[in-house]
Amino acid sequence: MVECYIALGSNLQQPEEQLKQAILALNQLPKSRFVVASSLYGSAPMGPQDQPDYVNAVAKIETSLAPLTLLDQLQALEMAFGRVKSERWGARVLDLDLLLYGDQIIDHPRLKVPHVGIAQRAFVLLPLSEIVDELFIPKLGRFADLLLKIEKQTLWRLPDESNEVKRA
Ligand code: ROI
């Protein structure tokens, strides 16, 4: 089994509910074990500003699926949640990004791991910091150093009521 981290994001159709359902769906992935999810965070959109705020989280799983098979599974979930491919960096019902696949570097037309945006995105790094202590990210270095370097972005942890499902 390989340890993987997946970023979740939504800013359409009750994003908080979308993320809760998506976390439940990640629990059902074949040949995988769900480990933990971060709290849910609200975040101002990165990219075009004429779209709603996002809800973001990060989940950790262990899997014996190959990287592209895992990607297929994640993309099938995005479709099942009603994602339609629209403009680049536009609003979406559900985004599932494979951030890390063990310590592998993957450079495939369909999949780049570590995920390209990881180091610049507070809405990825902050949730991730809740669920990892030490992590070495291939090509980028120590996770703790990335956290120190991140530029200020608007991000807020959603209230406890929104985060109750994962403590059940
Ligand atoms: N901005 C935020 N805050 N959260 C996201 O998940 C997110 N995802 C994206 C873009 C459009 C880059 N902006 C985002 O894909």
CSV table of N, CA, C and O in Angstrom, one decimal, residues 9-70:
chain,number,residue,atom,x,y,z
A,9,GLY,N,-11.9,20.2,-3.4
A,9,GLY,CA,-12.3,21.5,-3.5
A,9,GLY,C,-13.7,21.6,-4.2
A,9,GLY,O,-14.0,20.8,-5.0
A,10,SER,N,-14.5,22.5,-3.7
A,10,SER,CA,-15.8,22.7,-4.4
A,10,SER,C,-16.3,24.2,-4.1
A,10,SER,O,-16.0,24.7,-3.1
A,11,ASN,N,-16.9,24.8,-5.1
A,11,ASN,CA,-17.5,26.1,-4.9
A,11,ASN,C,-18.9,26.3,-5.6
A,11,ASN,O,-19.3,27.4,-5.8
A,12,LEU,N,-19.5,25.1,-5.8
A,12,LEU,CA,-20.9,25.2,-6.4
A,12,LEU,C,-21.8,24.2,-5.7
A,12,LEU,O,-21.3,23.1,-5.2
A,13,GLN,N,-23.1,24.5,-5.7
A,13,GLN,CA,-24.1,23.5,-5.2
A,13,GLN,C,-23.8,23.0,-3.8
A,13,GLN,O,-23.6,21.8,-3.6
A,14,GLN,N,-23.8,23.9,-2.9
A,14,GLN,CA,-23.6,23.5,-1.4
A,14,GLN,C,-22.2,22.8,-1.3
A,14,GLN,O,-22.2,21.7,-0.9
A,15,PRO,N,-21.2,23.6,-1.5
A,15,PRO,CA,-19.8,23.0,-1.4
A,15,PRO,C,-19.5,22.2,-0.2
A,15,PRO,O,-18.8,21.2,-0.3
A,16,GLU,N,-20.0,22.7,1.0
A,16,GLU,CA,-19.7,22.0,2.2
A,16,GLU,C,-20.3,20.5,2.1
A,16,GLU,O,-19.6,19.6,2.5
A,17,GLU,N,-21.5,20.4,1.6
A,17,GLU,CA,-22.1,19.1,1.5
A,17,GLU,C,-21.4,18.3,0.5
A,17,GLU,O,-21.2,17.1,0.7
A,18,GLN,N,-21.0,18.9,-0.6
A,18,GLN,CA,-20.2,18.2,-1.7
A,18,GLN,C,-19.0,17.5,-1.1
A,18,GLN,O,-18.6,16.4,-1.3
A,19,LEU,N,-18.3,18.3,-0.2
A,19,LEU,CA,-17.0,17.8,0.3
A,19,LEU,C,-17.3,16.7,1.3
A,19,LEU,O,-16.6,15.7,1.3
A,20,LYS,N,-18.3,16.8,2.1
A,20,LYS,CA,-18.7,15.7,3.1
A,20,LYS,C,-19.0,14.4,2.3
A,20,LYS,O,-18.5,13.4,2.7
A,21,GLN,N,-19.8,14.6,1.3
A,21,GLN,CA,-20.1,13.4,0.5
A,21,GLN,C,-18.9,12.8,-0.2
A,21,GLN,O,-18.7,11.6,-0.4
A,22,ALA,N,-18.0,13.7,-0.7
A,22,ALA,CA,-16.8,13.2,-1.4
A,22,ALA,C,-15.9,12.5,-0.4
A,22,ALA,O,-15.3,11.5,-0.8
A,23,ILE,N,-15.8,12.9,0.8
A,23,ILE,CA,-15.0,12.2,1.8
A,23,ILE,C,-15.6,10.8,2.1
A,23,ILE,O,-14.8,9.8,2.1
A,24,LEU,N,-16.9,10.7,2.1
A,24,LEU,CA,-17.5,9.4,2.3
A,24,LEU,C,-17.2,8.5,1.1
A,24,LEU,O,-16.9,7.3,1.2
A,25,ALA,N,-17.2,9.1,-0.1
A,25,ALA,CA,-16.9,8.4,-1.4
A,25,ALA,C,-15.5,7.9,-1.4
A,25,ALA,O,-15.2,6.8,-1.8
A,26,LEU,N,-14.6,8.7,-0.8
A,26,LEU,CA,-13.2,8.3,-0.8
A,26,LEU,C,-13.0,7.1,0.2
A,26,LEU,O,-12.1,6.3,0.0
A,27,ASN,N,-13.9,7.0,1.1
A,27,ASN,CA,-13.9,5.8,2.0
A,27,ASN,C,-14.2,4.5,1.3
A,27,ASN,O,-14.0,3.4,1.8
A,28,GLN,N,-14.8,4.6,0.1
A,28,GLN,CA,-15.3,3.4,-0.6
A,28,GLN,C,-14.4,3.1,-1.8
A,28,GLN,O,-14.7,2.2,-2.6
A,29,LEU,N,-13.2,3.8,-2.0
A,29,LEU,CA,-12.4,3.4,-3.1
A,29,LEU,C,-11.9,2.0,-3.1
A,29,LEU,O,-11.5,1.5,-2.0
A,30,PRO,N,-11.9,1.3,-4.2
A,30,PRO,CA,-11.4,-0.1,-4.2
A,30,PRO,C,-9.9,-0.2,-3.9
A,30,PRO,O,-9.2,0.8,-4.1
A,31,LYS,N,-9.5,-1.3,-3.3
A,31,LYS,CA,-8.1,-1.6,-3.0
A,31,LYS,C,-7.4,-0.5,-2.2
A,31,LYS,O,-6.2,-0.2,-2.4
A,32,SER,N,-8.2,0.2,-1.4
A,32,SER,CA,-7.7,1.3,-0.7
A,32,SER,C,-8.2,1.3,0.8
A,32,SER,O,-9.2,0.8,1.1
A,33,ARG,N,-7.5,2.0,1.6
A,33,ARG,CA,-7.9,2.2,3.0
A,33,ARG,C,-7.9,3.7,3.3
A,33,ARG,O,-6.9,4.4,3.0
A,34,PHE,N,-9.1,4.2,3.7
A,34,PHE,CA,-9.1,5.6,4.1
A,34,PHE,C,-8.5,5.8,5.4
A,34,PHE,O,-8.7,5.1,6.3
A,35,VAL,N,-7.6,6.8,5.5
A,35,VAL,CA,-6.9,7.1,6.8
A,35,VAL,C,-7.5,8.2,7.6
A,35,VAL,O,-7.9,8.1,8.7
A,36,VAL,N,-7.5,9.4,7.0
A,36,VAL,CA,-8.0,10.6,7.7
A,36,VAL,C,-8.3,11.7,6.7
A,36,VAL,O,-7.7,11.8,5.6
A,37,ALA,N,-9.2,12.6,7.2
A,37,ALA,CA,-9.4,13.9,6.4
A,37,ALA,C,-9.2,15.0,7.3
A,37,ALA,O,-9.4,14.9,8.5
A,38,SER,N,-8.7,16.1,6.8
A,38,SER,CA,-8.6,17.4,7.5
A,38,SER,C,-9.9,18.0,7.8
A,38,SER,O,-10.9,17.5,7.3
A,39,SER,N,-10.0,19.0,8.6
A,39,SER,CA,-11.2,19.8,8.7
A,39,SER,C,-11.5,20.5,7.4
A,39,SER,O,-10.6,20.5,6.5
A,40,LEU,N,-12.7,21.0,7.3
A,40,LEU,CA,-13.1,21.8,6.1
A,40,LEU,C,-12.7,23.2,6.3
A,40,LEU,O,-12.9,23.8,7.4
A,41,TYR,N,-12.2,23.8,5.2
A,41,TYR,CA,-11.8,25.2,5.3
A,41,TYR,C,-12.6,26.0,4.2
A,41,TYR,O,-12.8,25.5,3.1
A,42,GLY,N,-12.9,27.2,4.5
A,42,GLY,CA,-13.4,28.1,3.4
A,42,GLY,C,-12.2,28.9,2.9
A,42,GLY,O,-11.2,29.1,3.6
A,43,SER,N,-12.2,29.2,1.6
A,43,SER,CA,-11.1,30.0,1.0
A,43,SER,C,-11.6,30.8,-0.1
A,43,SER,O,-12.5,30.5,-0.9
A,44,ALA,N,-10.9,32.0,-0.2
A,44,ALA,CA,-11.2,32.9,-1.3
A,44,ALA,C,-10.7,32.3,-2.6
A,44,ALA,O,-9.7,31.6,-2.6
A,45,PRO,N,-11.4,32.5,-3.7
A,45,PRO,CA,-10.9,31.8,-5.0
A,45,PRO,C,-9.5,32.3,-5.4
A,45,PRO,O,-9.2,33.5,-5.3
A,46,MET,N,-8.7,31.3,-5.8
A,46,MET,CA,-7.4,31.7,-6.4
A,46,MET,C,-7.8,31.7,-7.9
A,46,MET,O,-8.5,30.8,-8.4
A,47,GLY,N,-7.2,32.6,-8.6
A,47,GLY,CA,-7.6,32.7,-10.1
A,47,GLY,C,-8.7,33.7,-10.2
A,47,GLY,O,-8.9,34.6,-9.4
A,48,PRO,N,-9.6,33.5,-11.2
A,48,PRO,CA,-10.7,34.5,-11.5
A,48,PRO,C,-11.5,34.7,-10.2
A,48,PRO,O,-11.9,33.8,-9.5
A,49,GLN,N,-11.7,36.0,-9.9
A,49,GLN,CA,-12.4,36.4,-8.7
A,49,GLN,C,-13.9,36.4,-8.8
A,49,GLN,O,-14.6,36.4,-7.8
A,50,ASP,N,-14.4,36.3,-10.0
A,50,ASP,CA,-15.9,36.3,-10.2
A,50,ASP,C,-16.5,35.0,-10.1
A,50,ASP,O,-17.2,34.5,-11.0
A,51,GLN,N,-16.2,34.3,-9.0
A,51,GLN,CA,-16.7,33.0,-8.7
A,51,GLN,C,-16.9,32.9,-7.2
A,51,GLN,O,-16.2,33.6,-6.4
A,52,PRO,N,-17.7,32.0,-6.7
A,52,PRO,CA,-18.0,31.9,-5.2
A,52,PRO,C,-16.7,31.4,-4.5
A,52,PRO,O,-15.8,30.8,-5.1
A,53,ASP,N,-16.7,31.7,-3.2
A,53,ASP,CA,-15.6,31.1,-2.3
A,53,ASP,C,-15.7,29.6,-2.4
A,53,ASP,O,-16.7,29.0,-2.7
A,54,TYR,N,-14.5,29.0,-2.1
A,54,TYR,CA,-14.4,27.5,-2.1
A,54,TYR,C,-14.5,26.9,-0.7
A,54,TYR,O,-14.3,27.6,0.3
A,55,VAL,N,-14.8,25.7,-0.6
A,55,VAL,CA,-14.6,24.8,0.5
A,55,VAL,C,-13.5,23.9,0.1
A,55,VAL,O,-13.6,23.3,-0.9
A,56,ASN,N,-12.5,23.7,1.0
A,56,ASN,CA,-11.3,22.9,0.7
A,56,ASN,C,-11.0,22.0,1.9
A,56,ASN,O,-11.3,22.3,3.0
A,57,ALA,N,-10.4,20.8,1.6
A,57,ALA,CA,-9.9,19.9,2.6
A,57,ALA,C,-8.8,19.0,1.9
A,57,ALA,O,-8.7,19.0,0.7
A,58,VAL,N,-8.1,18.3,2.7
A,58,VAL,CA,-7.2,17.3,2.2
A,58,VAL,C,-7.4,15.9,2.9
A,58,VAL,O,-7.7,15.9,4.1
A,59,ALA,N,-7.4,14.9,2.2
A,59,ALA,CA,-7.6,13.5,2.7
A,59,ALA,C,-6.3,12.7,2.5
A,59,ALA,O,-5.6,12.9,1.5
A,60,LYS,N,-6.1,11.7,3.4
A,60,LYS,CA,-5.0,10.8,3.3
A,60,LYS,C,-5.6,9.4,3.1
A,60,LYS,O,-6.5,9.0,3.9
A,61,ILE,N,-5.2,8.6,2.1
A,61,ILE,CA,-5.6,7.3,1.9
A,61,ILE,C,-4.3,6.4,1.8
A,61,ILE,O,-3.2,6.9,1.5
A,62,GLU,N,-4.5,5.1,1.9
A,62,GLU,CA,-3.5,4.1,1.5
A,62,GLU,C,-4.1,3.3,0.4
A,62,GLU,O,-5.3,3.0,0.5
A,63,THR,N,-3.3,3.1,-0.7
A,63,THR,CA,-3.9,2.4,-1.8
A,63,THR,C,-2.9,1.4,-2.5
A,63,THR,O,-1.7,1.6,-2.4
A,64,SER,N,-3.5,0.4,-3.1
A,64,SER,CA,-2.7,-0.4,-3.9
A,64,SER,C,-3.1,-0.3,-5.4
A,64,SER,O,-2.6,-1.0,-6.3
A,65,LEU,N,-3.9,0.7,-5.7
A,65,LEU,CA,-4.2,1.1,-7.1
A,65,LEU,C,-3.0,1.8,-7.7
A,65,LEU,O,-2.3,2.6,-7.0
A,66,ALA,N,-2.7,1.5,-8.9
A,66,ALA,CA,-1.6,2.2,-9.6
A,66,ALA,C,-2.1,3.7,-9.8
A,66,ALA,O,-3.3,4.0,-9.8
A,67,PRO,N,-1.1,4.6,-9.9
A,67,PRO,CA,-1.4,6.0,-10.0
A,67,PRO,C,-2.5,6.4,-11.0
A,67,PRO,O,-3.5,7.1,-10.7
A,68,LEU,N,-2.4,5.9,-12.2
A,68,LEU,CA,-3.4,6.3,-13.2
A,68,LEU,C,-4.8,5.6,-13.0
A,68,LEU,O,-5.8,6.2,-13.3
A,69,THR,N,-4.7,4.5,-12.3
A,69,THR,CA,-6.0,3.8,-11.9
A,69,THR,C,-6.7,4.7,-10.8
A,69,THR,O,-7.9,4.9,-10.9
A,70,LEU,N,-5.9,5.1,-9.9
A,70,LEU,CA,-6.4,6.0,-8.9
A,70,LEU,C,-7.0,7.3,-9.5
A,70,LEU,O,-8.1,7.7,-9.2
